[in-house]
PDB file of C-alpha atoms in Angstrom:
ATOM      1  CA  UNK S 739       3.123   5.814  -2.159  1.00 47.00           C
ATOM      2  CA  UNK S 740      -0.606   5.457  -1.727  1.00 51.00           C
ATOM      3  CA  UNK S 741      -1.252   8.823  -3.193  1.00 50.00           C
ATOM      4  CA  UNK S 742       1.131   8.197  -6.311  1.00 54.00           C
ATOM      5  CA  UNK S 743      -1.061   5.098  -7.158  1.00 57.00           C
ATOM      6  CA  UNK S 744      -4.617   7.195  -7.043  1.00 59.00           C
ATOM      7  CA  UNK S 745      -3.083  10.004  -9.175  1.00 63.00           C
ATOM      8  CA  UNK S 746      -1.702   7.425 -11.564  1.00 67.00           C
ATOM      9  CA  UNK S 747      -4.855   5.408 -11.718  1.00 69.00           C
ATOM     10  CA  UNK S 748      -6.755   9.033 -12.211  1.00 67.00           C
ATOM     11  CA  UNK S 749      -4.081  10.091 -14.926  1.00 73.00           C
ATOM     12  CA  UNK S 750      -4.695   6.570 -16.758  1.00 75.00           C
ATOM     13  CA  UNK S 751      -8.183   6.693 -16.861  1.00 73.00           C
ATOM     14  CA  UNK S 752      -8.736   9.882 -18.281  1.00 73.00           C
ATOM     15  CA  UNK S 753      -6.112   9.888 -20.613  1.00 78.00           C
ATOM     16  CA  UNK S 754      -6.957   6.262 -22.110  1.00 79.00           C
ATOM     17  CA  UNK S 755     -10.489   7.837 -23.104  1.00 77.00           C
ATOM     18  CA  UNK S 756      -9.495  10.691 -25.180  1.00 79.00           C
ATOM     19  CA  UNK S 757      -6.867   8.169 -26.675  1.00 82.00           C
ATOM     20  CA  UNK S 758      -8.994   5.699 -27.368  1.00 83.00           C
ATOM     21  CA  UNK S 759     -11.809   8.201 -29.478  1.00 81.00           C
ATOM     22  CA  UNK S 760      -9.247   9.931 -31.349  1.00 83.00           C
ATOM     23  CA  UNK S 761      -6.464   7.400 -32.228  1.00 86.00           C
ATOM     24  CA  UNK S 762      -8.077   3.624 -31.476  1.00 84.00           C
ATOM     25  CA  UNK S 763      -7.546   1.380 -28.510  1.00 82.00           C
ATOM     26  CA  UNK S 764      -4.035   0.891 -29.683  1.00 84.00           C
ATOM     27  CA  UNK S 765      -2.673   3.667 -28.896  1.00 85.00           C
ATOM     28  CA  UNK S 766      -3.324   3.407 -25.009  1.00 82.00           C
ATOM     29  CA  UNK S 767      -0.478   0.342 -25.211  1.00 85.00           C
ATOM     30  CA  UNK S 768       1.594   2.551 -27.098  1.00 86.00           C
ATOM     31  CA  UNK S 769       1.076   5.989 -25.381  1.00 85.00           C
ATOM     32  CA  UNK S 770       1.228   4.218 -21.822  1.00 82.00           C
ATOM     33  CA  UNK S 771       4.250   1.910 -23.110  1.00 84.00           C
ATOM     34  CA  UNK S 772       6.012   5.167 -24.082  1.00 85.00           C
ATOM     35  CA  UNK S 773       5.523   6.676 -21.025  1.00 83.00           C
ATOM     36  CA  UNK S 774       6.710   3.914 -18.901  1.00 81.00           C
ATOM     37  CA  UNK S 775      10.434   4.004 -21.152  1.00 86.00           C
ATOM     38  CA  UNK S 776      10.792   8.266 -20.218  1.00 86.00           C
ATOM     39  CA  UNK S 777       9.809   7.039 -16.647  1.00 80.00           C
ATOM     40  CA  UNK S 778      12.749   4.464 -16.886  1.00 81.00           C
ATOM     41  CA  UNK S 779      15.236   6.837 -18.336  1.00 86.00           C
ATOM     42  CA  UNK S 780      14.231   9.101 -15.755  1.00 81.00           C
ATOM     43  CA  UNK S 781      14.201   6.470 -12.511  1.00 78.00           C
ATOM     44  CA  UNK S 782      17.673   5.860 -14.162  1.00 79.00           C
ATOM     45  CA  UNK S 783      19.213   9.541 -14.124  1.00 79.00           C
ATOM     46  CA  UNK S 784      17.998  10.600 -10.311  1.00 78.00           C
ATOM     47  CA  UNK S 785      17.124   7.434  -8.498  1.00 77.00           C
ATOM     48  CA  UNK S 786      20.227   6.188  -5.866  1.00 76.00           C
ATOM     49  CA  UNK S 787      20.745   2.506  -5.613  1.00 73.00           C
ATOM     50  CA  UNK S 788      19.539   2.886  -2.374  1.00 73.00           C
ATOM     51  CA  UNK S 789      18.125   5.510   0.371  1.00 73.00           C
ATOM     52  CA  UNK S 790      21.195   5.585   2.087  1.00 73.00           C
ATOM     53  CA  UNK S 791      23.009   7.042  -0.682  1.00 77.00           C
ATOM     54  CA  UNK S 792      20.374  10.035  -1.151  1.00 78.00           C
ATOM     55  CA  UNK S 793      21.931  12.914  -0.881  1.00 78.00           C
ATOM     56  CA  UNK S 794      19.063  15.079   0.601  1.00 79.00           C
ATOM     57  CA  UNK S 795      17.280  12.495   2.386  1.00 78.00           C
ATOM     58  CA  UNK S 796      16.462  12.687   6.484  1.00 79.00           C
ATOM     59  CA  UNK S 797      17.312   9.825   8.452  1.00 77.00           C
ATOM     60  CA  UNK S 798      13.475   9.469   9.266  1.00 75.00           C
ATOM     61  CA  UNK S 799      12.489   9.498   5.835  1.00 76.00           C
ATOM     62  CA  UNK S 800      15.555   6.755   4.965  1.00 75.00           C
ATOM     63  CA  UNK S 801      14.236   4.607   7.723  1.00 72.00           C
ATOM     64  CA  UNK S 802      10.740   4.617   6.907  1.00 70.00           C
ATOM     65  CA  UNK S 803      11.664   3.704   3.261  1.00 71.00           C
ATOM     66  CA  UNK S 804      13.843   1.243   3.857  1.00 67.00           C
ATOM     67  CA  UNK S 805      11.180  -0.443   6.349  1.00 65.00           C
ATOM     68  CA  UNK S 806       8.490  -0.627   3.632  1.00 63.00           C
ATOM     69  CA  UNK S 807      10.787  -1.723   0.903  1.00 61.00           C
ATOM     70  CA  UNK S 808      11.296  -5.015   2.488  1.00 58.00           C
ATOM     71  CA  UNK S 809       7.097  -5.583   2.445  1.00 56.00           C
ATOM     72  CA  UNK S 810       7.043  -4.963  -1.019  1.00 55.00           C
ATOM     73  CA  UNK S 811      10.074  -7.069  -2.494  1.00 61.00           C
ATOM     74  CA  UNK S 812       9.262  -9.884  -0.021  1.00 65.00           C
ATOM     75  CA  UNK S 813       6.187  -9.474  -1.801  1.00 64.00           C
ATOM     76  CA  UNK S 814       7.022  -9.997  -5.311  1.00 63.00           C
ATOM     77  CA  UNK S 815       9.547 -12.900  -4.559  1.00 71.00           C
ATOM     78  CA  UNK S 816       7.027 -15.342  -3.238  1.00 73.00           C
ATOM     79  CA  UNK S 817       4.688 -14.297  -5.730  1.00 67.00           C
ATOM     80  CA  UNK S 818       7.314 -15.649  -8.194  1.00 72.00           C
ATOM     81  CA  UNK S 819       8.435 -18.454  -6.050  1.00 76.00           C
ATOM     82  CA  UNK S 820       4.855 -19.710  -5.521  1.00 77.00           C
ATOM     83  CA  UNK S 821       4.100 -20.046  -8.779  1.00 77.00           C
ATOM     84  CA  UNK S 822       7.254 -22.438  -9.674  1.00 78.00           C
ATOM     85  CA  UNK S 823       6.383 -23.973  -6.579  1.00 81.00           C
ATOM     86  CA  UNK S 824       3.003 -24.878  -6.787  1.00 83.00           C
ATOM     87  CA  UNK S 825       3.038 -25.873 -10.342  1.00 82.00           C
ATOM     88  CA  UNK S 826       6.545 -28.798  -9.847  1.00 84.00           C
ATOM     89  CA  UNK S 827       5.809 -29.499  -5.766  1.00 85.00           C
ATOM     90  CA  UNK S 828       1.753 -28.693  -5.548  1.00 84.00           C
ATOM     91  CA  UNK S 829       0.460 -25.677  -3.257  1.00 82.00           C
ATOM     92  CA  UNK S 830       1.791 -27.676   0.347  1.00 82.00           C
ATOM     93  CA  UNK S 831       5.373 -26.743  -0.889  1.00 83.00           C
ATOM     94  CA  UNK S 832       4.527 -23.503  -0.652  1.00 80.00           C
ATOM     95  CA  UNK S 833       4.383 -23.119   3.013  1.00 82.00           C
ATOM     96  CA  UNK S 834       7.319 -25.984   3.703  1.00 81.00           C
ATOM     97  CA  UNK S 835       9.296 -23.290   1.757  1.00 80.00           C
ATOM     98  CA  UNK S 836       8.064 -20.078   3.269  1.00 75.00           C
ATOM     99  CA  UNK S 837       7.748 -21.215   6.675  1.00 73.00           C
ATOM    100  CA  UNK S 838      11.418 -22.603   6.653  1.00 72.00           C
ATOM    101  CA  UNK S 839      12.994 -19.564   5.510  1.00 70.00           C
ATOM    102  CA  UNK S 840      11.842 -17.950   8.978  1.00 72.00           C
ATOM    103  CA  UNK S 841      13.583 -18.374  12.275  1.00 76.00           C
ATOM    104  CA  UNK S 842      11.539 -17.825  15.824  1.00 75.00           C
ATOM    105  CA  UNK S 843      14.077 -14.621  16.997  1.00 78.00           C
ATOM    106  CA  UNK S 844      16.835 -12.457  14.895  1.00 79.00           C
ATOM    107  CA  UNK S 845      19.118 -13.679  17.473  1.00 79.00           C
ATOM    108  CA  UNK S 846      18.704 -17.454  16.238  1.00 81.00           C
ATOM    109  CA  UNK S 847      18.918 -16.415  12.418  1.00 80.00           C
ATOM    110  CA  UNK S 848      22.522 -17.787  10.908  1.00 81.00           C
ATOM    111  CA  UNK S 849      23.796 -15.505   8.571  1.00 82.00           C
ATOM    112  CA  UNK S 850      22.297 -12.073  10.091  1.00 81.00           C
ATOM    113  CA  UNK S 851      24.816  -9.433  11.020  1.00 82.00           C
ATOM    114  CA  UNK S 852      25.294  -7.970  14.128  1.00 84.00           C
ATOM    115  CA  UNK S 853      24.438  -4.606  13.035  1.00 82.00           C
ATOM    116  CA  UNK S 854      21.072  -5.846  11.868  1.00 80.00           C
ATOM    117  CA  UNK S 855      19.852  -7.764  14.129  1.00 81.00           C
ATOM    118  CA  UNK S 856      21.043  -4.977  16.851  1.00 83.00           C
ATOM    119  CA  UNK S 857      18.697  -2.912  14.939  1.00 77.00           C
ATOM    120  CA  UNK S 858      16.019  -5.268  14.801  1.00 77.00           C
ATOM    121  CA  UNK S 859      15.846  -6.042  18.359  1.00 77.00           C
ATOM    122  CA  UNK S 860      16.103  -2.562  19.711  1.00 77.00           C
ATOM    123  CA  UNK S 861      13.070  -1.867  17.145  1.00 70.00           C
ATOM    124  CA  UNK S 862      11.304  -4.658  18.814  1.00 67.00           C
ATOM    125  CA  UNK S 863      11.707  -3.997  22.428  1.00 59.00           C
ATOM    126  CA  UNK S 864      11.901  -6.080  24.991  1.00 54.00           C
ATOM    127  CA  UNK S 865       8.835  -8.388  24.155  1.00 53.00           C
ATOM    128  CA  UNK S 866       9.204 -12.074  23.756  1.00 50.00           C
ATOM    129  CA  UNK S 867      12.828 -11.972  24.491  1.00 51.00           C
ATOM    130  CA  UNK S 868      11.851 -11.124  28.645  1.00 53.00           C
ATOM    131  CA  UNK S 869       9.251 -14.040  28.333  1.00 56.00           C
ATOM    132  CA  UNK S 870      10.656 -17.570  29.173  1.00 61.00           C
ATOM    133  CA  UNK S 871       7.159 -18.739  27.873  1.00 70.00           C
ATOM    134  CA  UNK S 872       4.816 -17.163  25.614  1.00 70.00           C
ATOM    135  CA  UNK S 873       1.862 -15.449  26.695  1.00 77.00           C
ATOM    136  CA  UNK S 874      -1.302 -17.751  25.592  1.00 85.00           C
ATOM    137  CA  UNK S 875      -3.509 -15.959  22.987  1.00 86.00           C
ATOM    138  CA  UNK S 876      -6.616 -13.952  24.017  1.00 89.00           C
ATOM    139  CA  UNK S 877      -8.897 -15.553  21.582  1.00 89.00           C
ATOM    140  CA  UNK S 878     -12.124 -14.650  23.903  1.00 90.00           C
ATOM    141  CA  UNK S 879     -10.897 -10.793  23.817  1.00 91.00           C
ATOM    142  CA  UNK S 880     -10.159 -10.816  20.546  1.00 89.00           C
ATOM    143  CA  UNK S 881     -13.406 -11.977  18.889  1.00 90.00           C
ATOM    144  CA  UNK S 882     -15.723  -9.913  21.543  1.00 92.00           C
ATOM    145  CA  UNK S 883     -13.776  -7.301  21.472  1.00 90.00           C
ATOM    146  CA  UNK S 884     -15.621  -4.257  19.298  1.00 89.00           C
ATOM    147  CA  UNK S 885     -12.420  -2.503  18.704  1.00 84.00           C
ATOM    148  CA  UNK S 886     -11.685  -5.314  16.850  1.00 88.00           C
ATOM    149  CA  UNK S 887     -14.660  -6.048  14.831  1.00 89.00           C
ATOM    150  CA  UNK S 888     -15.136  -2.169  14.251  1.00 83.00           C
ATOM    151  CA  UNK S 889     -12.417  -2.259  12.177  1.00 81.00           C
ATOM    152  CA  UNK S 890     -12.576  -5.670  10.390  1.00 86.00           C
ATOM    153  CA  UNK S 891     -16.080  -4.178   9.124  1.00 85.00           C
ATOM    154  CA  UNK S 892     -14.398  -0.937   8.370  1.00 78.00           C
ATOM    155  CA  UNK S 893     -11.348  -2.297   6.980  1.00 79.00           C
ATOM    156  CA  UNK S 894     -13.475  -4.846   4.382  1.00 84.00           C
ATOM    157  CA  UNK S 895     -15.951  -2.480   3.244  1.00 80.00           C
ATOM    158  CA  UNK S 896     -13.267   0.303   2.235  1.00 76.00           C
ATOM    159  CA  UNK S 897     -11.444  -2.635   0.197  1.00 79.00           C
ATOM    160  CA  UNK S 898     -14.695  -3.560  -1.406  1.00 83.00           C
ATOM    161  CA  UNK S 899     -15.694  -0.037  -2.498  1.00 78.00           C
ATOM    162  CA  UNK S 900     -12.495   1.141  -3.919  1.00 75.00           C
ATOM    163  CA  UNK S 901     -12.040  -2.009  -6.038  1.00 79.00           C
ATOM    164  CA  UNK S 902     -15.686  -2.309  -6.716  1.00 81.00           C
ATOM    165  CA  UNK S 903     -15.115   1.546  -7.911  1.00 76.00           C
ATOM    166  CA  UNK S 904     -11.934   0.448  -9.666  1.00 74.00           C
ATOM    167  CA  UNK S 905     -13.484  -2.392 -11.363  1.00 78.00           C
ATOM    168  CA  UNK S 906     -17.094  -1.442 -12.701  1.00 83.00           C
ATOM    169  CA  UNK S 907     -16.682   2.387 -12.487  1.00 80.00           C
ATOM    170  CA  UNK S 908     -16.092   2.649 -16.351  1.00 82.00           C
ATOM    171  CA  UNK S 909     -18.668  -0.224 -17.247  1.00 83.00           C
ATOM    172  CA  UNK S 910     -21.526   1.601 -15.473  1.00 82.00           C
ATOM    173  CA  UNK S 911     -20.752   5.035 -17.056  1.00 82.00           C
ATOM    174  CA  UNK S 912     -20.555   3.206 -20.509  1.00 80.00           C
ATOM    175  CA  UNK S 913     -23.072   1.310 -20.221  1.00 84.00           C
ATOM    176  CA  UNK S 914     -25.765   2.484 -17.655  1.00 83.00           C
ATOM    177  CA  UNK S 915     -25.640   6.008 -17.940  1.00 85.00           C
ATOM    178  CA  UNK S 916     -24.626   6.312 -21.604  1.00 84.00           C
ATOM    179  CA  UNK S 917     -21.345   8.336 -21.774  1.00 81.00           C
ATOM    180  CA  UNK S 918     -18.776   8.148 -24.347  1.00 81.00           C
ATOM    181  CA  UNK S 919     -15.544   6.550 -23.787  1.00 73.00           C
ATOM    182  CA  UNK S 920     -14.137  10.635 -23.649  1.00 74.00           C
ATOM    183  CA  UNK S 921     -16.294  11.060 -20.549  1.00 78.00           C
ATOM    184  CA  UNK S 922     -16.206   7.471 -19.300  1.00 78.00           C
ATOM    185  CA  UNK S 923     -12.559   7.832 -19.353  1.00 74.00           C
ATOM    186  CA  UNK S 924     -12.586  11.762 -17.219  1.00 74.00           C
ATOM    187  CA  UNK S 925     -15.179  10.562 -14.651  1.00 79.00           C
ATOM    188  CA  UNK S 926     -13.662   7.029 -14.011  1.00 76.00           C
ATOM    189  CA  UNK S 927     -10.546   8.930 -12.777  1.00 74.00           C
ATOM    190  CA  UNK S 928     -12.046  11.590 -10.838  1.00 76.00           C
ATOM    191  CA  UNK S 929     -12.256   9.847  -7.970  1.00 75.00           C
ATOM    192  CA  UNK S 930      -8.941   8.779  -7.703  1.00 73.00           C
ATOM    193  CA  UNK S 931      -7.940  12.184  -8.586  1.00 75.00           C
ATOM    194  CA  UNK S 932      -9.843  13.576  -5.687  1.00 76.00           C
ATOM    195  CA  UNK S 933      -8.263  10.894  -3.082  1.00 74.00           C
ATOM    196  CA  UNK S 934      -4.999  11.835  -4.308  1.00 75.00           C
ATOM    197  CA  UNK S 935      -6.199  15.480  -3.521  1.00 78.00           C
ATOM    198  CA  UNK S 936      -7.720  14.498  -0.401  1.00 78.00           C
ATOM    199  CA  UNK S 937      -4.967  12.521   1.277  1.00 77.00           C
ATOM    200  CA  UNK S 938      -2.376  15.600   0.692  1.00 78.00           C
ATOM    201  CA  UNK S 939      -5.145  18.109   2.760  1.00 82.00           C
ATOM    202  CA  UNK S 940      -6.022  15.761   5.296  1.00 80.00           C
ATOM    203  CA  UNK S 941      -1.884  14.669   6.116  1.00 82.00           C
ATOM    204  CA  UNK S 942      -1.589  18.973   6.353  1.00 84.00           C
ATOM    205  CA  UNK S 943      -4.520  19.124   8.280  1.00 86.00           C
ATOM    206  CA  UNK S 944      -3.638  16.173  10.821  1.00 85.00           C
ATOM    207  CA  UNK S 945      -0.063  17.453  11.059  1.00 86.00           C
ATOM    208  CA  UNK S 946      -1.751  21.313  12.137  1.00 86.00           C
ATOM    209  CA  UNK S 947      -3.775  19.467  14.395  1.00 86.00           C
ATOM    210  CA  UNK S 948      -1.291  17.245  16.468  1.00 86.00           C
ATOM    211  CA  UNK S 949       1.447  19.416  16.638  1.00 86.00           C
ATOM    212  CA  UNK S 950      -1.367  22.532  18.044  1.00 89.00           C
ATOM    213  CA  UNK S 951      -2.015  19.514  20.090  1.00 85.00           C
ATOM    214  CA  UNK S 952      -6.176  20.327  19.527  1.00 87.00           C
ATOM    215  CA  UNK S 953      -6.336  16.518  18.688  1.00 85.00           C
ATOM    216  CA  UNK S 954      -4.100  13.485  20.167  1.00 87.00           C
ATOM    217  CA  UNK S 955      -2.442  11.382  17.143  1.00 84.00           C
ATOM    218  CA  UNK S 956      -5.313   8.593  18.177  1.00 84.00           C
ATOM    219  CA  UNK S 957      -8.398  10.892  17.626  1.00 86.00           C
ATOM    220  CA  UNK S 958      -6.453  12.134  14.258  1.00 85.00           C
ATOM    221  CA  UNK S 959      -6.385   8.729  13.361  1.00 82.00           C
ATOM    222  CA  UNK S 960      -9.966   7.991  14.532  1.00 81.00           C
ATOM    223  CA  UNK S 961     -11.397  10.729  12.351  1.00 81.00           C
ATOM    224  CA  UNK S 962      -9.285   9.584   9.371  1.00 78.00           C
ATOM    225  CA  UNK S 963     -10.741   6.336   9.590  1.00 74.00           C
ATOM    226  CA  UNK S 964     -14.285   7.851   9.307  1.00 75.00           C
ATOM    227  CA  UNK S 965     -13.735  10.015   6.200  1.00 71.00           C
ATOM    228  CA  UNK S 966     -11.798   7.294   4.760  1.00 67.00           C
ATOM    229  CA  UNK S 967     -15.052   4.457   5.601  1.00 59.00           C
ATOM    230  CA  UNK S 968     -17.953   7.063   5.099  1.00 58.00           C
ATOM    231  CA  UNK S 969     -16.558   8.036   1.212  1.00 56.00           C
ATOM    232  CA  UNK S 970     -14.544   5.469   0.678  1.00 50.00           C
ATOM    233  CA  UNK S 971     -10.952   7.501   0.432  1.00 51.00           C
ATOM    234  CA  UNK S 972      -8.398   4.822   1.192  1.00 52.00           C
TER     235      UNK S 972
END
């Protein structure tokens, strides 16, 4: 998913340059409008309604899908709801709303099937269902803890250079260094192009790695976390 966007974004810019030179800024809306109908005929022809009904997918690959798909549509429904919210209610209803749509356990949820919250719950582990009373949080661990603050520092500065990139890449070939909106266009999607690149060697790579077992899944992690921090390769 993560590589689709960087090619995408890479694609986009370097396409919207030569575009723009030959045919007007127009023509990006039109070209990229185009585009997105074939991709919708297409999604239409070989997409399934859901994973489930894939003919050729794994049961791993199903479940992982279907876990991130909730993330991303519970996403764009209080994105949507928060608007209509805030704007009759004011910004308070937005977390009376939210907040009351969410029960403490699966078990005490009304309308959830049995199947689900089976599947929930054996996901979860035993955890706060063993616990007649939760453990108190360990604030004092948490904020002197360097783990913790390695990767806060980490996490933020990746963030900040790939949308800083995202952002002002184009404006600072334009402008500072003087290209044309052909090359502004090629180099502003290079990088992207190369994280795409990068994240399909590095998953081969890590896979070699953990399953020669020269490297534990932590210390594959660990080293993705530097190239990702020292270059900026989300």
């Amino acid at each position: 998913m993560c590589s689709g966007s960087s090619v995408g974004t890479a694609v986009t810019y370097i396409m919207c340059g030569y575009l723009i030179a030959s045919f007007g800024w127009e023509s990006v809306f039109y070209v990229s409008g185009g585009l997105g109908l074939l991709w919708a005929i297409c999604w239409i022809l070989v997409v399934y309604d859901t994973p489930a009904k894939h003919p050729t997918i794994s049961i791993r690959e199903r479940t992982y899908i279907e876990n991130c798909l909730g993330s991303s549509v519970g996403t764009a429904v209080t994105y949507i709801m928060c608007g209509y919210l805030i704007a009759s209610f004011g910004w308070e209803s937005v977390f009376y709303v939210s907040g009351g749509l969410v029960y403490d356990t699966p078990a005490k949820h009304p309308t959830i099937s049995i199947r689900e919250r089976t599947y929930i719950e054996n996901c979860l582990g035993k955890t706060i269902q063993t616990r007649s009373k939760p453990l108190p949080i360990p604030w004092k661990s948490i904020l002197s803890s360097k783990v913790v603050w390695i990767n806060l520092v980490t996490q933020a500065g990746g963030i900040w250079g790939l949308l800083t990139l995202a952002a002002q890449a184009p404006s600072y070939f334009n402008f500072v260094l003087g290209l044309n909106i052909k090359q502004t266009g090629l180099w502003s999607g290079m990088p992207h192009f190369v994280r795409w690149v990068f994240a399909f060697g590095y998953s081969m790579i890590s896979d070699r790695l953990v399953k020669s077992q020269k490297m534990s899944m932590t210390n594959v992690r660990k080293l993705a976390t530097c190239f990702c921090k020292k270059f900026n390769i989300n």
